[in-house]
GROMACS .gro file of C-alpha atoms in nm:
model
  374
    1MET     CA    1  13.933   9.886   5.035
    2LYS     CA    2  13.990   9.672   5.347
    3LEU     CA    3  13.892   9.903   5.585
    4GLN     CA    4  13.538  10.076   5.391
    5ARG     CA    5  13.453   9.655   5.448
    6MET     CA    6  13.582   9.669   5.823
    7ASN     CA    7  13.354   9.983   5.879
    8ARG     CA    8  13.078   9.892   5.620
    9ARG     CA    9  13.072   9.580   5.816
   10ALA     CA   10  13.060   9.796   6.175
   11LEU     CA   11  12.842   9.989   6.110
   12THR     CA   12  12.557   9.669   6.038
   13LEU     CA   13  12.675   9.519   6.329
   14GLY     CA   14  12.612   9.770   6.480
   15ALA     CA   15  12.276   9.835   6.349
   16LEU     CA   16  12.125   9.495   6.410
   17ALA     CA   17  12.265   9.554   6.766
   18VAL     CA   18  12.021   9.829   6.790
   19SER     CA   19  11.685   9.681   6.640
   20GLY     CA   20  11.782   9.390   6.882
   21ALA     CA   21  11.805   9.594   7.168
   22LEU     CA   22  11.424   9.778   7.014
   23ALA     CA   23  11.327   9.464   6.958
   24LEU     CA   24  11.360   9.359   7.349
   25THR     CA   25  11.290   9.617   7.527
   26ALA     CA   26  10.930   9.581   7.323
   27CYS     CA   27  10.941   9.210   7.402
   28GLY     CA   28  11.032   9.338   7.814
   29SER     CA   29  10.723   9.579   7.777
   30ASP     CA   30  10.452   9.387   7.663
   31ASP     CA   31  10.612   9.093   7.912
   32THR     CA   32  10.540   9.395   8.248
   33SER     CA   33  10.224   9.492   8.134
   34SER     CA   34   9.886   9.421   8.210
   35GLY     CA   35   9.639   9.566   7.986
   36GLY     CA   36   9.881   9.894   7.906
   37ASP     CA   37  10.207  10.077   7.919
   38SER     CA   38  10.230  10.004   8.271
   39SER     CA   39  10.614  10.161   8.212
   40ALA     CA   40  10.447  10.514   8.196
   41SER     CA   41  10.186  10.444   8.444
   42SER     CA   42  10.424  10.387   8.684
   43THR     CA   43  10.605  10.662   8.580
   44ALA     CA   44  10.342  10.923   8.612
   45ALA     CA   45  10.272  10.818   8.975
   46ALA     CA   46  10.567  10.817   9.116
   47GLY     CA   47  10.564  11.144   8.900
   48ASN     CA   48  10.368  11.244   9.174
   49ILE     CA   49  10.485  11.192   9.523
   50LYS     CA   50  10.619  11.439   9.672
   51CYS     CA   51  10.945  11.323   9.823
   52ASP     CA   52  11.018  11.695  10.014
   53ASP     CA   53  11.354  11.612  10.267
   54ALA     CA   54  11.311  11.218  10.237
   55LYS     CA   55  11.670  10.982  10.138
   56GLY     CA   56  11.896  10.708  10.338
   57GLN     CA   57  11.637  10.375  10.443
   58LEU     CA   58  11.378  10.314  10.642
   59LEU     CA   59  11.254   9.975  10.859
   60ALA     CA   60  10.961   9.864  10.905
   61ASP     CA   61  10.732   9.518  10.996
   62GLY     CA   62  10.452   9.364  11.106
   63SER     CA   63  10.100   9.312  10.946
   64SER     CA   64  10.201   9.023  10.663
   65ALA     CA   65   9.809   9.124  10.540
   66GLN     CA   66   9.972   9.378  10.443
   67LYS     CA   67  10.226   9.352  10.291
   68ASN     CA   68  10.123   9.252   9.939
   69ALA     CA   69  10.010   9.606   9.954
   70ILE     CA   70  10.343   9.760  10.090
   71ASP     CA   71  10.520   9.557   9.802
   72ALA     CA   72  10.304   9.805   9.552
   73TRP     CA   73  10.360  10.096   9.769
   74VAL     CA   74  10.742  10.054   9.848
   75LYS     CA   75  10.846  10.022   9.441
   76GLN     CA   76  10.631  10.393   9.351
   77PHE     CA   77  10.795  10.484   9.590
   78THR     CA   78  11.120  10.421   9.599
   79LEU     CA   79  11.150  10.477   9.170
   80ALA     CA   80  11.035  10.851   9.245
   81CYS     CA   81  11.227  10.940   9.588
   82GLY     CA   82  11.560  10.647   9.604
   83VAL     CA   83  11.440  10.551   9.955
   84GLN     CA   84  11.501  10.177  10.045
   85ILE     CA   85  11.221  10.073  10.271
   86ASN     CA   86  11.286   9.717  10.424
   87TYR     CA   87  10.917   9.623  10.540
   88LYS     CA   88  10.964   9.207  10.689
   89GLY     CA   89  10.601   9.131  10.760
   90SER     CA   90  10.637   8.979  11.086
   91GLY     CA   91  10.346   8.993  11.173
   92SER     CA   92  10.146   9.210  11.364
   93GLY     CA   93  10.283   9.101  11.698
   94ALA     CA   94  10.625   9.119  11.616
   95GLY     CA   95  10.578   9.507  11.446
   96ILE     CA   96  10.425   9.644  11.752
   97THR     CA   97  10.749   9.517  12.003
   98ALA     CA   98  10.966   9.638  11.686
   99PHE     CA   99  10.842   9.925  11.707
  100ASN     CA  100  10.833  10.009  12.088
  101GLN     CA  101  11.189   9.795  12.141
  102GLY     CA  102  11.259  10.195  11.895
  103GLN     CA  103  11.361   9.953  11.617
  104VAL     CA  104  11.166  10.043  11.354
  105ALA     CA  105  11.059  10.397  11.240
  106PHE     CA  106  10.627  10.266  11.138
  107ALA     CA  107  10.469   9.948  11.241
  108GLY     CA  108  10.208   9.757  11.090
  109SER     CA  109   9.931   9.557  11.282
  110ASP     CA  110   9.539   9.550  11.163
  111SER     CA  111   9.441   9.565  11.537
  112ALA     CA  112   9.487   9.878  11.716
  113LEU     CA  113   9.732   9.956  11.987
  114LYS     CA  114   9.594   9.854  12.327
  115PRO     CA  115   9.656  10.060  12.600
  116GLU     CA  116   9.944   9.882  12.793
  117GLU     CA  117  10.147   9.870  12.418
  118VAL     CA  118  10.095  10.260  12.381
  119THR     CA  119  10.214  10.321  12.750
  120ALA     CA  120  10.512  10.163  12.620
  121SER     CA  121  10.515  10.314  12.353
  122LYS     CA  122  10.631  10.667  12.495
  123LYS     CA  123  10.941  10.531  12.596
  124VAL     CA  124  11.027  10.527  12.188
  125CYS     CA  125  10.825  10.848  12.177
  126THR     CA  126  10.987  11.166  12.328
  127GLY     CA  127  10.756  11.399  12.418
  128GLY     CA  128  10.423  11.180  12.278
  129GLN     CA  129  10.322  10.823  12.200
  130GLY     CA  130  10.237  10.615  11.931
  131ILE     CA  131   9.872  10.637  11.760
  132ASP     CA  132   9.724  10.447  11.487
  133LEU     CA  133   9.674  10.579  11.135
  134PRO     CA  134   9.440  10.346  10.915
  135MET     CA  135   9.560  10.275  10.569
  136VAL     CA  136   9.462   9.971  10.427
  137GLY     CA  137   9.098   9.714  10.473
  138GLY     CA  138   9.041   9.414  10.304
  139PRO     CA  139   8.833   9.101  10.370
  140ILE     CA  140   8.957   8.813  10.606
  141ALA     CA  141   8.907   8.532  10.344
  142ILE     CA  142   8.838   8.119  10.482
  143GLY     CA  143   8.982   8.010  10.240
  144PHE     CA  144   8.921   7.613  10.160
  145ASN     CA  145   9.035   7.321   9.921
  146VAL     CA  146   8.778   7.052   9.888
  147PRO     CA  147   8.867   6.878   9.573
  148GLY     CA  148   8.596   6.883   9.347
  149VAL     CA  149   8.373   7.183   9.538
  150GLU     CA  150   8.441   7.511   9.336
  151LYS     CA  151   8.178   7.731   9.567
  152LEU     CA  152   8.087   7.689   9.983
  153VAL     CA  153   7.888   7.870  10.210
  154LEU     CA  154   7.920   7.845  10.554
  155ASP     CA  155   7.775   8.066  10.856
  156ALA     CA  156   7.981   8.191  11.172
  157PRO     CA  157   7.864   7.952  11.382
  158THR     CA  158   7.994   7.659  11.103
  159VAL     CA  159   8.304   7.830  11.094
  160ALA     CA  160   8.302   7.894  11.461
  161LYS     CA  161   8.288   7.486  11.564
  162ILE     CA  162   8.521   7.434  11.196
  163PHE     CA  163   8.817   7.602  11.402
  164ASN     CA  164   8.743   7.498  11.704
  165GLY     CA  165   8.734   7.093  11.616
  166LYS     CA  166   8.408   7.026  11.629
  167ILE     CA  167   8.324   6.993  11.353
  168THR     CA  168   8.578   6.769  11.145
  169ASN     CA  169   8.478   6.620  10.802
  170TRP     CA  170   8.387   6.812  10.484
  171ASN     CA  171   8.020   6.544  10.483
  172ASP     CA  172   7.929   6.747  10.797
  173ALA     CA  173   7.526   6.737  10.831
  174ALA     CA  174   7.576   7.129  10.960
  175ILE     CA  175   7.807   7.165  10.618
  176LYS     CA  176   7.507   6.952  10.372
  177LYS     CA  177   7.222   7.242  10.524
  178LEU     CA  178   7.389   7.486  10.407
  179ASN     CA  179   7.639   7.356  10.044
  180PRO     CA  180   7.249   7.093   9.930
  181ASP     CA  181   7.368   7.096   9.548
  182ALA     CA  182   7.770   7.066   9.688
  183LYS     CA  183   7.931   6.711   9.642
  184LEU     CA  184   8.045   6.721   9.956
  185PRO     CA  185   8.320   6.434  10.003
  186ASP     CA  186   8.417   6.170  10.326
  187LEU     CA  187   8.740   6.356  10.400
  188LYS     CA  188   8.900   6.481  10.722
  189ILE     CA  189   8.869   6.895  10.801
  190GLN     CA  190   9.266   7.054  10.726
  191ALA     CA  191   9.204   7.344  10.947
  192PHE     CA  192   9.472   7.637  10.966
  193HIS     CA  193   9.600   7.861  11.253
  194ARG     CA  194   9.843   8.130  11.198
  195SER     CA  195  10.163   8.102  11.463
  196GLU     CA  196  10.227   8.435  11.585
  197ASP     CA  197  10.021   8.730  11.762
  198SER     CA  198   9.839   8.787  11.427
  199GLY     CA  199   9.634   9.107  11.353
  200THR     CA  200   9.416   8.885  11.103
  201THR     CA  201   9.410   8.587  11.340
  202ASP     CA  202   9.207   8.860  11.608
  203ASN     CA  203   9.035   9.038  11.375
  204PHE     CA  204   8.880   8.666  11.264
  205THR     CA  205   8.801   8.543  11.627
  206LYS     CA  206   8.666   8.890  11.721
  207TYR     CA  207   8.420   8.753  11.425
  208LEU     CA  208   8.331   8.512  11.595
  209ILE     CA  209   8.280   8.642  11.864
  210ALA     CA  210   8.106   8.896  11.770
  211SER     CA  211   7.814   8.671  11.570
  212ALA     CA  212   7.880   8.317  11.763
  213LYS     CA  213   7.999   8.359  12.046
  214SER     CA  214   7.832   7.999  12.195
  215ASP     CA  215   8.045   7.791  12.008
  216TRP     CA  216   8.394   8.092  12.022
  217PRO     CA  217   8.448   7.976  12.446
  218TYR     CA  218   8.725   8.286  12.347
  219SER     CA  219   8.837   8.601  12.538
  220GLY     CA  220   9.007   8.657  12.159
  221GLY     CA  221   9.355   8.901  12.093
  222LYS     CA  222   9.600   8.841  11.859
  223ALA     CA  223   9.681   8.426  12.013
  224TRP     CA  224   9.527   8.143  11.803
  225GLN     CA  225   9.400   8.032  12.152
  226ALA     CA  226   9.167   7.727  11.984
  227LYS     CA  227   9.273   7.389  12.088
  228GLY     CA  228   9.385   7.140  11.780
  229GLY     CA  229   9.429   7.216  11.385
  230GLN     CA  230   9.773   7.329  11.283
  231SER     CA  231   9.919   7.625  11.207
  232ALA     CA  232  10.163   7.841  10.970
  233SER     CA  233  10.375   8.146  11.014
  234GLY     CA  234  10.156   8.459  10.844
  235SER     CA  235   9.899   8.472  10.588
  236SER     CA  236  10.119   8.403  10.320
  237GLY     CA  237  10.192   8.046  10.518
  238VAL     CA  238   9.845   7.946  10.573
  239ALA     CA  239   9.762   8.030  10.222
  240GLN     CA  240  10.061   7.771  10.142
  241GLN     CA  241   9.923   7.504  10.370
  242VAL     CA  242   9.595   7.585  10.227
  243LYS     CA  243   9.667   7.585   9.903
  244GLN     CA  244   9.899   7.245   9.903
  245THR     CA  245   9.633   7.024  10.099
  246SER     CA  246   9.383   6.864  10.005
  247GLY     CA  247   9.095   6.935  10.239
  248ALA     CA  248   9.231   7.227  10.392
  249ILE     CA  249   9.131   7.540  10.575
  250GLY     CA  250   9.227   7.899  10.687
  251TYR     CA  251   9.210   8.198  10.712
  252MET     CA  252   9.391   8.542  10.522
  253GLU     CA  253   9.466   8.853  10.316
  254LEU     CA  254   9.181   8.848  10.035
  255SER     CA  255   9.502   8.870   9.848
  256TYR     CA  256   9.666   8.549   9.889
  257ALA     CA  257   9.358   8.371   9.809
  258LYS     CA  258   9.426   8.242   9.532
  259ASP     CA  259   9.638   7.929   9.254
  260GLY     CA  260   9.376   7.679   9.420
  261ILE     CA  261   9.258   7.862   9.724
  262THR     CA  262   8.850   7.949   9.687
  263PRO     CA  263   8.689   8.248   9.932
  264VAL     CA  264   8.429   8.102  10.169
  265SER     CA  265   8.097   8.287  10.135
  266ILE     CA  266   7.924   8.412  10.437
  267ASP     CA  267   7.600   8.351  10.538
  268THR     CA  268   7.496   8.656  10.750
  269GLY     CA  269   7.141   8.627  10.755
  270ALA     CA  270   7.143   8.938  10.487
  271SER     CA  271   6.907   8.810  10.224
  272ALA     CA  272   7.192   8.638  10.035
  273PRO     CA  273   7.546   8.459  10.173
  274VAL     CA  274   7.782   8.754  10.099
  275ASP     CA  275   8.109   8.710   9.902
  276ALA     CA  276   8.459   8.815   9.979
  277THR     CA  277   8.521   9.134   9.789
  278VAL     CA  278   8.658   9.411   9.819
  279GLU     CA  279   8.417   9.606   9.713
  280ASN     CA  280   8.170   9.402  10.017
  281ALA     CA  281   8.461   9.464  10.279
  282THR     CA  282   8.456   9.857  10.191
  283LYS     CA  283   8.046   9.851  10.270
  284ALA     CA  284   8.147   9.731  10.649
  285ILE     CA  285   8.414   9.957  10.676
  286ALA     CA  286   8.227  10.207  10.586
  287ASP     CA  287   7.967  10.199  10.894
  288ALA     CA  288   8.362  10.190  11.126
  289LYS     CA  289   8.317  10.393  11.376
  290VAL     CA  290   8.698  10.622  11.480
  291VAL     CA  291   8.693  10.580  11.873
  292GLY     CA  292   9.019  10.647  11.925
  293THR     CA  293   9.087  11.034  12.096
  294GLY     CA  294   9.330  11.245  12.007
  295LYS     CA  295   9.448  11.202  11.729
  296ASP     CA  296   9.464  10.838  11.738
  297LEU     CA  297   9.217  10.711  11.501
  298SER     CA  298   9.127  10.382  11.571
  299LEU     CA  299   8.835  10.161  11.434
  300GLN     CA  300   8.564  10.011  11.565
  301LEU     CA  301   8.427   9.715  11.331
  302ASN     CA  302   8.069   9.591  11.287
  303TYR     CA  303   8.179   9.188  11.264
  304ALA     CA  304   7.805   9.122  11.339
  305THR     CA  305   7.649   9.337  10.993
  306LYS     CA  306   7.371   9.148  10.856
  307ALA     CA  307   7.340   9.437  10.648
  308ASP     CA  308   7.278   9.301  10.225
  309GLY     CA  309   7.658   9.267  10.106
  310ALA     CA  310   7.842   9.368  10.358
  311TYR     CA  311   8.125   9.087  10.388
  312PRO     CA  312   8.156   9.089  10.746
  313ILE     CA  313   8.472   8.933  10.801
  314THR     CA  314   8.742   9.252  10.721
  315LEU     CA  315   9.026   9.374  10.857
  316VAL     CA  316   9.214   9.721  10.886
  317THR     CA  317   9.501   9.739  10.847
  318TYR     CA  318   9.709  10.029  11.084
  319GLU     CA  319  10.048  10.211  11.092
  320ILE     CA  320  10.197  10.295  11.374
  321ALA     CA  321  10.418  10.593  11.394
  322CYS     CA  322  10.516  10.857  11.656
  323ASP     CA  323  10.282  11.136  11.696
  324LYS     CA  324  10.567  11.275  11.885
  325GLY     CA  325  10.893  11.214  11.913
  326ASN     CA  326  10.920  11.061  11.553
  327LYS     CA  327  11.341  10.930  11.499
  328ALA     CA  328  11.527  11.319  11.290
  329ASP     CA  329  11.695  11.083  11.009
  330THR     CA  330  11.395  10.866  10.952
  331LEU     CA  331  11.133  11.140  11.043
  332PRO     CA  332  11.187  11.267  10.628
  333ALA     CA  333  11.080  10.926  10.503
  334THR     CA  334  10.849  10.850  10.753
  335LYS     CA  335  10.581  11.104  10.687
  336ALA     CA  336  10.652  11.085  10.278
  337PHE     CA  337  10.562  10.737  10.271
  338LEU     CA  338  10.272  10.796  10.432
  339ARG     CA  339  10.158  11.060  10.282
  340TYR     CA  340  10.172  10.882   9.954
  341ILE     CA  341  10.014  10.589  10.050
  342ALA     CA  342   9.759  10.830  10.224
  343SER     CA  343   9.693  10.997   9.905
  344GLU     CA  344   9.408  10.941   9.642
  345ASP     CA  345   9.703  10.753   9.430
  346GLY     CA  346   9.825  10.608   9.709
  347GLN     CA  347   9.443  10.420   9.769
  348LYS     CA  348   9.432  10.338   9.394
  349VAL     CA  349   9.703  10.082   9.488
  350LEU     CA  350   9.584   9.855   9.692
  351SER     CA  351   9.234   9.778   9.493
  352ASP     CA  352   9.423   9.711   9.217
  353ASN     CA  353   9.574   9.433   9.447
  354ASP     CA  354   9.269   9.269   9.611
  355TYR     CA  355   9.164   9.550   9.985
  356ALA     CA  356   8.966   9.811   9.997
  357PRO     CA  357   9.054  10.177  10.041
  358ILE     CA  358   8.993  10.357  10.316
  359PRO     CA  359   8.637  10.629  10.342
  360ASP     CA  360   8.677  10.919  10.168
  361ASP     CA  361   8.624  11.055  10.539
  362ILE     CA  362   8.864  10.882  10.721
  363ILE     CA  363   9.139  10.954  10.471
  364ALA     CA  364   9.112  11.317  10.553
  365LYS     CA  365   9.183  11.267  10.882
  366VAL     CA  366   9.421  11.016  10.822
  367ARG     CA  367   9.603  11.281  10.588
  368THR     CA  368   9.625  11.611  10.852
  369THR     CA  369   9.727  11.385  11.078
  370ILE     CA  370  10.042  11.272  10.895
  371ASP     CA  371  10.148  11.613  10.775
  372GLY     CA  372  10.150  11.700  11.193
  373LEU     CA  373  10.383  11.468  11.311
  374SER     CA  374  10.659  11.519  11.481
   0.00000   0.00000   0.00000
């Protein structure tokens, strides 16, 4: 009888444990879902990834602007293929340097390779060279944190003067003229820029050069050239400083402009100011032209666009890889990962993370080029 009671008690505890585990599983599912069965959708997405002979680990570095997209892609790719990818996101300049020193399998850059960088890549890419593969699009938001101001419109000359230290207070007449209904405070402007070489800086200053040259007398490039202001590392660092500093303004990829940071609307001369949105960035990227030669697919953007709804401060992040001469031990995983992120499923991930997919005609060329990497 005693043994029977013990068996019954064990069965009861076992049933309770199973039901408790099921309850916890259900709670976990609710916590991680976003309006649907996220685990099922993740499994489905991962199931469409072609791993081929991918194995081992990949080291990569570069653009911090695309870091959120890379993280989302890596999650799915690792789930499907078991390959571990360590993407540092140290900035475009650091990524290109690491690539040309043979330290990473691929790099991310918000600016296409310069001629001297292509030349340097030939030492790493045996029999080939580094090429630009446009993979991620998106607006560079000018995020601000001004108490009592929920919406702000700026034009290129005013933006240039703010980041060049010529406009130093939020109730400046030039800002008032663009925002007649806003209650602009008598508050010092705290302008933040990137501390390291950055493709985001390069694209941001290309906009200023194209649209406000007289107010931005600099040559541009990955390094910040204006005097004054404050600096922070990475898009995340700039975003953090803007978020915690009253009167702050800074430039960052849109996915970082959240939680206390409001993006500026840009007066381009179009019929209405243009918001920093994925859709408006896509309209700008659609006008881009492929200017690279051979297998290189670098693009030329129109930073001075005045088309209705086209957001002018837009970047395209390139994945940089060898067209020939990739390392044999990392080539299968590199091709499989790049093939996935350029696929229809991979590009869909971008819209879900505040990035803009690359237009169909351009991404089709990217896919063909990836298939030919060797």
